[in-house]
Amino acid sequence: MVYSIRSKSRSIISSMAALKTSVESTFASSPINRPAGSKTMKLEKIRDAQQGFTPVLKRRSFSKLETSSSSTAAALTRDRTSYKVQDGAKSCGGLDYFEEMKQRFLSFKKNKYFEELEHFQNLAKAQSPKFMVIACADSRNGPSETNAALEFAVNTLEVQNILVIGHSDCGGIQALMRMQDDVDSRQSLTENWVVNAKVAKFRTKAYTAHLSFDQQCRHCEKESISRSILNLLTYPWIEERVRKELLFIHGGYYDLLNCTFEKWTLDYKGRKVDEEEVGRHSIKDHSFWS
């Protein structure tokens, strides 16, 4: 789930990616560092990288976490039951994941690193990223570090773009939509965690009450992205660079089932956005990749 960003408290999870200005993008689970001057990765290699770094673990469900908000936690941890691991790095079938990791590292070094040696050597000396990517919080990184990451990316690295990405079938959004509206009754850290997007939920309920739960979740996933985009403007140093067109803020939505990506750019008019207007904003350069 992409979290609502707040200037003085917890916020969404961020990660940075260096992309060259005119990159031919194929969506992957993590950004690719590609500063200006590097060669464009071939489609076949991107596909190989996506397939090569997704080992499948055999799951065994043998116990459930006992918590006062088990339904909320279950939505966030769907299909993430406890693993029974032997020797720390081997599955029950005896597969050595470190050996597999080694082979994939060597494959990357041979097929990617040596082919773009100059690019990686330059990257080792200095970085000049064009994008900051803010994605789903599935990595479970602490949100307290987001303000510093934003400040470093915008003021020090001077990125030209911030891309906020959400995705379909988001467990965090589903948990949020199932939560009781009375926030004072929250009893778990999980509920405190997902409630940051409560405004996106309220707006979704107001406009989609006639739709099914799954359809409401899909709407809320995109609504959460919109709110996060506008909340970025509450940082004065971000708003100033956006107003001067030194920084552009984009939204993205990845459909996991259909492998499609929807992208749009905030069309900022240079006026302050109050609480009632968050979620209603102009966009441009709307495109759909399929």
mmCIF file of N, CA and C in Angstrom, residues 84-161:
data_model
loop_
_atom_site.group_PDB
_atom_site.id
_atom_site.type_symbol
_atom_site.label_atom_id
_atom_site.label_comp_id
_atom_site.label_asym_id
_atom_site.label_seq_id
_atom_site.Cartn_x
_atom_site.Cartn_y
_atom_site.Cartn_z
ATOM 1 N N LYS A 84 9.201 -23.373 7.418
ATOM 2 C CA LYS A 84 10.011 -24.306 8.183
ATOM 3 C C LYS A 84 11.295 -24.501 7.397
ATOM 4 N N VAL A 85 12.352 -23.821 7.811
ATOM 5 C CA VAL A 85 13.586 -23.792 7.034
ATOM 6 C C VAL A 85 14.646 -24.625 7.715
ATOM 7 N N GLN A 86 15.361 -25.425 6.927
ATOM 8 C CA GLN A 86 16.432 -26.252 7.434
ATOM 9 C C GLN A 86 17.759 -25.573 7.156
ATOM 10 N N ASP A 87 18.660 -25.554 8.157
ATOM 11 C CA ASP A 87 19.993 -24.994 8.026
ATOM 12 C C ASP A 87 19.988 -23.528 7.638
ATOM 13 N N GLY A 88 18.885 -22.835 7.828
ATOM 14 C CA GLY A 88 18.838 -21.404 7.616
ATOM 15 C C GLY A 88 18.746 -20.967 6.176
ATOM 16 N N ALA A 89 19.283 -21.711 5.220
ATOM 17 C CA ALA A 89 19.319 -21.259 3.829
ATOM 18 C C ALA A 89 18.855 -22.337 2.869
ATOM 19 N N LYS A 90 18.253 -23.417 3.378
ATOM 20 C CA LYS A 90 17.793 -24.498 2.520
ATOM 21 C C LYS A 90 16.312 -24.736 2.726
ATOM 22 N N SER A 91 15.627 -25.054 1.658
ATOM 23 C CA SER A 91 14.208 -25.361 1.766
ATOM 24 C C SER A 91 14.054 -26.796 2.227
ATOM 25 N N CYS A 92 12.800 -27.187 2.452
ATOM 26 C CA CYS A 92 12.536 -28.553 2.867
ATOM 27 C C CYS A 92 12.950 -29.549 1.788
ATOM 28 N N GLY A 93 12.984 -29.088 0.543
ATOM 29 C CA GLY A 93 13.391 -29.963 -0.545
ATOM 30 C C GLY A 93 14.891 -30.078 -0.688
ATOM 31 N N GLY A 94 15.640 -29.351 0.137
ATOM 32 C CA GLY A 94 17.085 -29.457 0.102
ATOM 33 C C GLY A 94 17.757 -28.454 -0.815
ATOM 34 N N LEU A 95 17.013 -27.548 -1.408
ATOM 35 C CA LEU A 95 17.587 -26.566 -2.315
ATOM 36 C C LEU A 95 18.403 -25.549 -1.532
ATOM 37 N N ASP A 96 19.655 -25.357 -1.939
ATOM 38 C CA ASP A 96 20.538 -24.395 -1.294
ATOM 39 C C ASP A 96 20.327 -23.038 -1.953
ATOM 40 N N TYR A 97 19.656 -22.130 -1.263
ATOM 41 C CA TYR A 97 19.342 -20.844 -1.851
ATOM 42 C C TYR A 97 20.576 -19.976 -2.038
ATOM 43 N N PHE A 98 21.575 -20.149 -1.193
ATOM 44 C CA PHE A 98 22.797 -19.389 -1.381
ATOM 45 C C PHE A 98 23.539 -19.827 -2.639
ATOM 46 N N GLU A 99 23.509 -21.099 -2.945
ATOM 47 C CA GLU A 99 24.124 -21.575 -4.182
ATOM 48 C C GLU A 99 23.372 -21.015 -5.388
ATOM 49 N N GLU A 100 22.038 -20.993 -5.291
ATOM 50 C CA GLU A 100 21.234 -20.416 -6.366
ATOM 51 C C GLU A 100 21.515 -18.923 -6.494
ATOM 52 N N MET A 101 21.631 -18.243 -5.367
ATOM 53 C CA MET A 101 21.939 -16.823 -5.389
ATOM 54 C C MET A 101 23.308 -16.576 -6.024
ATOM 55 N N LYS A 102 24.261 -17.423 -5.693
ATOM 56 C CA LYS A 102 25.613 -17.301 -6.265
ATOM 57 C C LYS A 102 25.586 -17.417 -7.777
ATOM 58 N N GLN A 103 24.862 -18.418 -8.282
ATOM 59 C CA GLN A 103 24.805 -18.630 -9.725
ATOM 60 C C GLN A 103 24.153 -17.448 -10.435
ATOM 61 N N ARG A 104 23.147 -16.870 -9.816
ATOM 62 C CA ARG A 104 22.488 -15.733 -10.433
ATOM 63 C C ARG A 104 23.358 -14.486 -10.373
ATOM 64 N N PHE A 105 24.124 -14.347 -9.297
ATOM 65 C CA PHE A 105 25.078 -13.248 -9.212
ATOM 66 C C PHE A 105 26.132 -13.362 -10.308
ATOM 67 N N LEU A 106 26.673 -14.557 -10.493
ATOM 68 C CA LEU A 106 27.675 -14.771 -11.529
ATOM 69 C C LEU A 106 27.094 -14.551 -12.922
ATOM 70 N N SER A 107 25.836 -14.929 -13.097
ATOM 71 C CA SER A 107 25.170 -14.708 -14.380
ATOM 72 C C SER A 107 25.009 -13.209 -14.648
ATOM 73 N N PHE A 108 24.624 -12.468 -13.603
ATOM 74 C CA PHE A 108 24.516 -11.012 -13.730
ATOM 75 C C PHE A 108 25.866 -10.396 -14.084
ATOM 76 N N LYS A 109 26.908 -10.856 -13.422
ATOM 77 C CA LYS A 109 28.244 -10.301 -13.659
ATOM 78 C C LYS A 109 28.697 -10.551 -15.090
ATOM 79 N N LYS A 110 28.415 -11.748 -15.595
ATOM 80 C CA LYS A 110 28.837 -12.115 -16.949
ATOM 81 C C LYS A 110 27.987 -11.436 -18.011
ATOM 82 N N ASN A 111 26.674 -11.470 -17.844
ATOM 83 C CA ASN A 111 25.763 -11.030 -18.905
ATOM 84 C C ASN A 111 25.347 -9.576 -18.817
ATOM 85 N N LYS A 112 25.564 -8.959 -17.679
ATOM 86 C CA LYS A 112 25.142 -7.574 -17.505
ATOM 87 C C LYS A 112 26.307 -6.649 -17.151
ATOM 88 N N TYR A 113 27.024 -6.998 -16.074
ATOM 89 C CA TYR A 113 28.074 -6.127 -15.568
ATOM 90 C C TYR A 113 29.182 -5.907 -16.596
ATOM 91 N N PHE A 114 29.738 -6.985 -17.160
ATOM 92 C CA PHE A 114 30.832 -6.848 -18.115
ATOM 93 C C PHE A 114 30.383 -6.206 -19.426
ATOM 94 N N GLU A 115 29.128 -6.396 -19.786
ATOM 95 C CA GLU A 115 28.621 -5.788 -21.017
ATOM 96 C C GLU A 115 28.435 -4.286 -20.872
ATOM 97 N N GLU A 116 28.233 -3.808 -19.644
ATOM 98 C CA GLU A 116 28.074 -2.377 -19.392
ATOM 99 C C GLU A 116 29.078 -1.929 -18.339
ATOM 100 N N LEU A 117 30.317 -2.346 -18.522
ATOM 101 C CA LEU A 117 31.354 -2.119 -17.529
ATOM 102 C C LEU A 117 31.568 -0.634 -17.247
ATOM 103 N N GLU A 118 31.598 0.175 -18.285
ATOM 104 C CA GLU A 118 31.825 1.599 -18.103
ATOM 105 C C GLU A 118 30.721 2.235 -17.268
ATOM 106 N N HIS A 119 29.487 1.825 -17.545
ATOM 107 C CA HIS A 119 28.351 2.355 -16.783
ATOM 108 C C HIS A 119 28.479 2.022 -15.299
ATOM 109 N N PHE A 120 28.782 0.769 -14.960
ATOM 110 C CA PHE A 120 28.856 0.367 -13.556
ATOM 111 C C PHE A 120 30.072 0.975 -12.863
ATOM 112 N N GLN A 121 31.167 1.174 -13.578
ATOM 113 C CA GLN A 121 32.333 1.811 -12.977
ATOM 114 C C GLN A 121 32.057 3.280 -12.681
ATOM 115 N N ASN A 122 31.357 3.946 -13.595
ATOM 116 C CA ASN A 122 30.980 5.342 -13.343
ATOM 117 C C ASN A 122 30.001 5.441 -12.180
ATOM 118 N N LEU A 123 29.098 4.473 -12.103
ATOM 119 C CA LEU A 123 28.110 4.476 -11.029
ATOM 120 C C LEU A 123 28.762 4.260 -9.672
ATOM 121 N N ALA A 124 29.878 3.518 -9.655
ATOM 122 C CA ALA A 124 30.596 3.277 -8.403
ATOM 123 C C ALA A 124 31.250 4.552 -7.872
ATOM 124 N N LYS A 125 31.561 5.485 -8.786
ATOM 125 C CA LYS A 125 32.232 6.721 -8.384
ATOM 126 C C LYS A 125 31.239 7.779 -7.910
ATOM 127 N N ALA A 126 30.119 7.860 -8.575
ATOM 128 C CA ALA A 126 29.126 8.891 -8.218
ATOM 129 C C ALA A 126 27.773 8.498 -8.779
ATOM 130 N N GLN A 127 26.729 9.059 -8.189
ATOM 131 C CA GLN A 127 25.375 8.789 -8.653
ATOM 132 C C GLN A 127 24.698 10.081 -9.076
ATOM 133 N N SER A 128 23.877 9.977 -10.101
ATOM 134 C CA SER A 128 23.124 11.129 -10.585
ATOM 135 C C SER A 128 21.729 10.662 -11.003
ATOM 136 N N PRO A 129 20.935 10.235 -10.022
ATOM 137 C CA PRO A 129 19.619 9.660 -10.352
ATOM 138 C C PRO A 129 18.657 10.714 -10.876
ATOM 139 N N LYS A 130 17.806 10.305 -11.781
ATOM 140 C CA LYS A 130 16.782 11.185 -12.335
ATOM 141 C C LYS A 130 15.423 10.946 -11.680
ATOM 142 N N PHE A 131 15.267 9.800 -11.001
ATOM 143 C CA PHE A 131 13.995 9.426 -10.399
ATOM 144 C C PHE A 131 14.163 9.050 -8.931
ATOM 145 N N MET A 132 13.178 9.411 -8.150
ATOM 146 C CA MET A 132 12.961 8.807 -6.835
ATOM 147 C C MET A 132 11.663 8.025 -6.951
ATOM 148 N N VAL A 133 11.709 6.747 -6.611
ATOM 149 C CA VAL A 133 10.537 5.885 -6.720
ATOM 150 C C VAL A 133 10.008 5.578 -5.326
ATOM 151 N N ILE A 134 8.742 5.878 -5.104
ATOM 152 C CA ILE A 134 8.074 5.584 -3.839
ATOM 153 C C ILE A 134 7.074 4.478 -4.121
ATOM 154 N N ALA A 135 7.294 3.322 -3.540
ATOM 155 C CA ALA A 135 6.505 2.146 -3.894
ATOM 156 C C ALA A 135 5.788 1.575 -2.686
ATOM 157 N N CYS A 136 5.189 0.424 -2.873
ATOM 158 C CA CYS A 136 4.437 -0.238 -1.814
ATOM 159 C C CYS A 136 5.336 -0.569 -0.636
ATOM 160 N N ALA A 137 4.753 -0.632 0.548
ATOM 161 C CA ALA A 137 5.508 -0.848 1.773
ATOM 162 C C ALA A 137 5.703 -2.317 2.092
ATOM 163 N N ASP A 138 5.608 -3.189 1.098
ATOM 164 C CA ASP A 138 5.756 -4.613 1.373
ATOM 165 C C ASP A 138 7.127 -4.974 1.917
ATOM 166 N N SER A 139 8.118 -4.119 1.673
ATOM 167 C CA SER A 139 9.451 -4.381 2.210
ATOM 168 C C SER A 139 9.504 -4.189 3.717
ATOM 169 N N ARG A 140 8.447 -3.591 4.287
ATOM 170 C CA ARG A 140 8.315 -3.373 5.733
ATOM 171 C C ARG A 140 9.418 -2.480 6.303
ATOM 172 N N ASN A 141 9.926 -1.544 5.505
ATOM 173 C CA ASN A 141 10.890 -0.581 6.021
ATOM 174 C C ASN A 141 10.174 0.436 6.892
ATOM 175 N N GLY A 142 10.891 0.959 7.873
ATOM 176 C CA GLY A 142 10.289 1.895 8.806
ATOM 177 C C GLY A 142 9.958 3.223 8.147
ATOM 178 N N PRO A 143 8.729 3.724 8.296
ATOM 179 C CA PRO A 143 8.332 4.976 7.653
ATOM 180 C C PRO A 143 8.981 6.207 8.253
ATOM 181 N N SER A 144 9.613 6.074 9.416
ATOM 182 C CA SER A 144 10.195 7.237 10.072
ATOM 183 C C SER A 144 11.356 7.822 9.286
ATOM 184 N N GLU A 145 11.939 7.061 8.374
ATOM 185 C CA GLU A 145 13.094 7.527 7.631
ATOM 186 C C GLU A 145 12.707 8.205 6.317
ATOM 187 N N THR A 146 11.437 8.263 5.988
ATOM 188 C CA THR A 146 11.014 8.765 4.690
ATOM 189 C C THR A 146 11.303 10.241 4.508
ATOM 190 N N ASN A 147 11.081 11.062 5.535
ATOM 191 C CA ASN A 147 11.335 12.491 5.410
ATOM 192 C C ASN A 147 12.773 12.758 5.008
ATOM 193 N N ALA A 148 13.707 12.058 5.640
ATOM 194 C CA ALA A 148 15.120 12.249 5.321
ATOM 195 C C ALA A 148 15.425 11.784 3.901
ATOM 196 N N ALA A 149 14.797 10.686 3.490
ATOM 197 C CA ALA A 149 15.017 10.176 2.137
ATOM 198 C C ALA A 149 14.503 11.160 1.093
ATOM 199 N N LEU A 150 13.339 11.752 1.342
ATOM 200 C CA LEU A 150 12.796 12.751 0.435
ATOM 201 C C LEU A 150 13.709 13.974 0.352
ATOM 202 N N GLU A 151 14.153 14.448 1.498
ATOM 203 C CA GLU A 151 15.006 15.627 1.528
ATOM 204 C C GLU A 151 16.321 15.371 0.801
ATOM 205 N N PHE A 152 16.908 14.210 1.022
ATOM 206 C CA PHE A 152 18.178 13.872 0.373
ATOM 207 C C PHE A 152 18.010 13.767 -1.140
ATOM 208 N N ALA A 153 16.929 13.114 -1.576
ATOM 209 C CA ALA A 153 16.690 12.926 -3.005
ATOM 210 C C ALA A 153 16.435 14.248 -3.719
ATOM 211 N N VAL A 154 15.626 15.114 -3.098
ATOM 212 C CA VAL A 154 15.218 16.353 -3.766
ATOM 213 C C VAL A 154 16.271 17.454 -3.630
ATOM 214 N N ASN A 155 16.803 17.643 -2.439
ATOM 215 C CA ASN A 155 17.695 18.775 -2.203
ATOM 216 C C ASN A 155 19.165 18.470 -2.469
ATOM 217 N N THR A 156 19.581 17.228 -2.254
ATOM 218 C CA THR A 156 20.989 16.879 -2.447
ATOM 219 C C THR A 156 21.228 16.246 -3.816
ATOM 220 N N LEU A 157 20.478 15.191 -4.123
ATOM 221 C CA LEU A 157 20.639 14.540 -5.417
ATOM 222 C C LEU A 157 19.949 15.299 -6.545
ATOM 223 N N GLU A 158 19.000 16.143 -6.168
ATOM 224 C CA GLU A 158 18.253 16.963 -7.128
ATOM 225 C C GLU A 158 17.618 16.106 -8.232
ATOM 226 N N VAL A 159 16.890 15.087 -7.814
ATOM 227 C CA VAL A 159 16.168 14.277 -8.787
ATOM 228 C C VAL A 159 15.156 15.143 -9.521
ATOM 229 N N GLN A 160 14.865 14.767 -10.743
ATOM 230 C CA GLN A 160 13.936 15.545 -11.555
ATOM 231 C C GLN A 160 12.509 14.999 -11.513
ATOM 232 N N ASN A 161 12.368 13.785 -10.996
ATOM 233 C CA ASN A 161 11.056 13.134 -10.986
ATOM 234 C C ASN A 161 10.868 12.338 -9.696
#
